[in-house]
Amino acid sequence: MGTADVASAATCKLPKSERQDTTGKKGPSYTRNMRATRTSCKNARRIAKSFYSCRKKNGGADGRCRKKVRKYKCTEKRFNVIAIQYDSRVTCKRGKATVRFEYTQFT
């Protein structure tokens, strides 16, 4: 990990395969606005994937993750909730390291 990865906030660019999955097989329908503070973008992507897996194991597309993922405690706020989809903002923290991202999930 370089100094820039550890000390500052970074907006993480996601490859299309991680940004969009309308099939729901790999992750949320759309993931966007990922930011990593005091950790790398690579780690932020891992946390987002682990968070999705945790949600899926606990109720499928509509599931909630109520345990730590990769030692990070995550909180989620859902909005724009309608019968077929919702948007969510997720913040995961471990000490001073923070990962934030948003996603849209088709249900």
Short mmCIF file of C-alpha atoms in Angstrom, two decimals:
data_model
loop_
_atom_site.label_atom_id
_atom_site.label_comp_id
_atom_site.label_asym_id
_atom_site.label_seq_id
_atom_site.Cartn_x
_atom_site.Cartn_y
_atom_site.Cartn_z
CA MET A 1 0.00 0.00 0.00
CA GLY A 2 1.41 3.37 -0.97
CA THR A 3 1.33 6.51 1.16
CA ALA A 4 -1.50 8.00 -0.89
CA ASP A 5 -3.63 4.90 -0.27
CA VAL A 6 -3.22 5.14 3.50
CA ALA A 7 -3.30 8.85 4.26
CA SER A 8 -6.01 10.34 2.09
CA ALA A 9 -9.48 9.78 0.76
CA ALA A 10 -9.70 8.41 -2.75
CA THR A 11 -12.56 8.04 -5.17
CA CYS A 12 -12.32 4.48 -6.41
CA LYS A 13 -12.89 3.67 -10.04
CA LEU A 14 -14.76 0.42 -10.49
CA PRO A 15 -14.43 -1.79 -13.55
CA LYS A 16 -17.73 -2.22 -15.39
CA SER A 17 -17.96 -5.84 -14.17
CA GLU A 18 -18.03 -4.56 -10.55
CA ARG A 19 -20.09 -1.45 -11.28
CA GLN A 20 -22.99 -3.10 -13.08
CA ASP A 21 -24.54 -6.55 -12.68
CA THR A 22 -28.17 -6.52 -13.77
CA THR A 23 -28.28 -10.32 -13.39
CA GLY A 24 -27.62 -10.11 -9.63
CA LYS A 25 -25.21 -13.05 -9.83
CA LYS A 26 -22.02 -11.22 -8.80
CA GLY A 27 -23.30 -8.31 -6.74
CA PRO A 28 -25.79 -5.48 -6.51
CA SER A 29 -27.45 -4.34 -9.71
CA TYR A 30 -25.35 -1.16 -9.76
CA THR A 31 -22.52 -0.02 -7.46
CA ARG A 32 -21.32 3.59 -7.54
CA ASN A 33 -19.64 6.45 -5.66
CA MET A 34 -17.05 4.34 -3.86
CA ARG A 35 -14.62 6.22 -1.62
CA ALA A 36 -11.80 4.85 0.51
CA THR A 37 -10.19 6.75 3.39
CA ARG A 38 -7.04 5.38 5.01
CA THR A 39 -7.29 2.16 3.03
CA SER A 40 -6.79 1.16 -0.60
CA CYS A 41 -9.42 1.06 -3.31
CA LYS A 42 -8.60 -2.63 -3.78
CA ASN A 43 -9.55 -3.25 -0.15
CA ALA A 44 -12.68 -1.10 -0.54
CA ARG A 45 -13.82 -3.28 -3.44
CA ARG A 46 -13.22 -6.41 -1.34
CA ILE A 47 -15.29 -4.97 1.50
CA ALA A 48 -18.16 -4.09 -0.85
CA LYS A 49 -18.16 -7.64 -2.28
CA SER A 50 -18.05 -9.17 1.21
CA PHE A 51 -20.90 -6.91 2.33
CA TYR A 52 -22.99 -8.07 -0.64
CA SER A 53 -22.25 -11.73 0.15
CA CYS A 54 -23.27 -11.18 3.76
CA ARG A 55 -26.56 -9.55 2.68
CA LYS A 56 -27.28 -12.35 0.23
CA LYS A 57 -26.70 -15.01 2.91
CA ASN A 58 -29.09 -13.15 5.21
CA GLY A 59 -32.20 -12.74 3.10
CA GLY A 60 -31.17 -12.59 -0.55
CA ALA A 61 -31.41 -9.35 -2.54
CA ASP A 62 -33.44 -7.77 0.25
CA GLY A 63 -31.18 -9.11 3.02
CA ARG A 64 -29.35 -7.19 5.72
CA CYS A 65 -25.78 -7.69 6.91
CA ARG A 66 -25.59 -7.33 10.69
CA LYS A 67 -22.05 -8.60 11.29
CA LYS A 68 -18.56 -7.31 10.57
CA VAL A 69 -17.17 -7.86 7.10
CA ARG A 70 -13.39 -8.16 6.85
CA LYS A 71 -13.21 -6.67 10.39
CA TYR A 72 -15.15 -3.56 9.26
CA LYS A 73 -18.44 -2.57 10.91
CA CYS A 74 -20.90 -1.51 8.22
CA THR A 75 -24.04 0.58 8.46
CA GLU A 76 -26.56 0.84 5.67
CA LYS A 77 -29.24 3.42 4.89
CA ARG A 78 -31.80 2.50 2.25
CA PHE A 79 -33.75 5.09 0.29
CA ASN A 80 -35.88 5.36 -2.87
CA VAL A 81 -37.47 2.07 -1.81
CA ILE A 82 -40.14 0.76 -4.17
CA ALA A 83 -41.52 -2.74 -4.74
CA ILE A 84 -38.93 -3.73 -7.37
CA GLN A 85 -35.75 -1.96 -6.21
CA TYR A 86 -34.04 0.27 -3.65
CA ASP A 87 -30.93 2.43 -3.34
CA SER A 88 -28.58 2.24 -0.40
CA ARG A 89 -25.63 4.12 1.11
CA VAL A 90 -23.15 1.97 3.02
CA THR A 91 -20.40 3.13 5.37
CA CYS A 92 -17.91 0.59 6.69
CA LYS A 93 -15.41 1.56 9.40
CA ARG A 94 -12.41 -0.03 11.06
CA GLY A 95 -10.55 2.40 13.28
CA LYS A 96 -9.81 5.46 11.12
CA ALA A 97 -10.22 3.53 7.86
CA THR A 98 -13.53 4.16 6.11
CA VAL A 99 -15.14 2.77 2.97
CA ARG A 100 -18.28 4.38 1.55
CA PHE A 101 -20.30 3.30 -1.45
CA GLU A 102 -23.80 3.36 -2.87
CA TYR A 103 -25.66 0.68 -4.72
CA THR A 104 -28.99 0.01 -6.40
CA GLN A 105 -30.55 -3.40 -5.88
CA PHE A 106 -33.34 -4.87 -7.95
CA THR A 107 -35.45 -7.13 -5.74
#
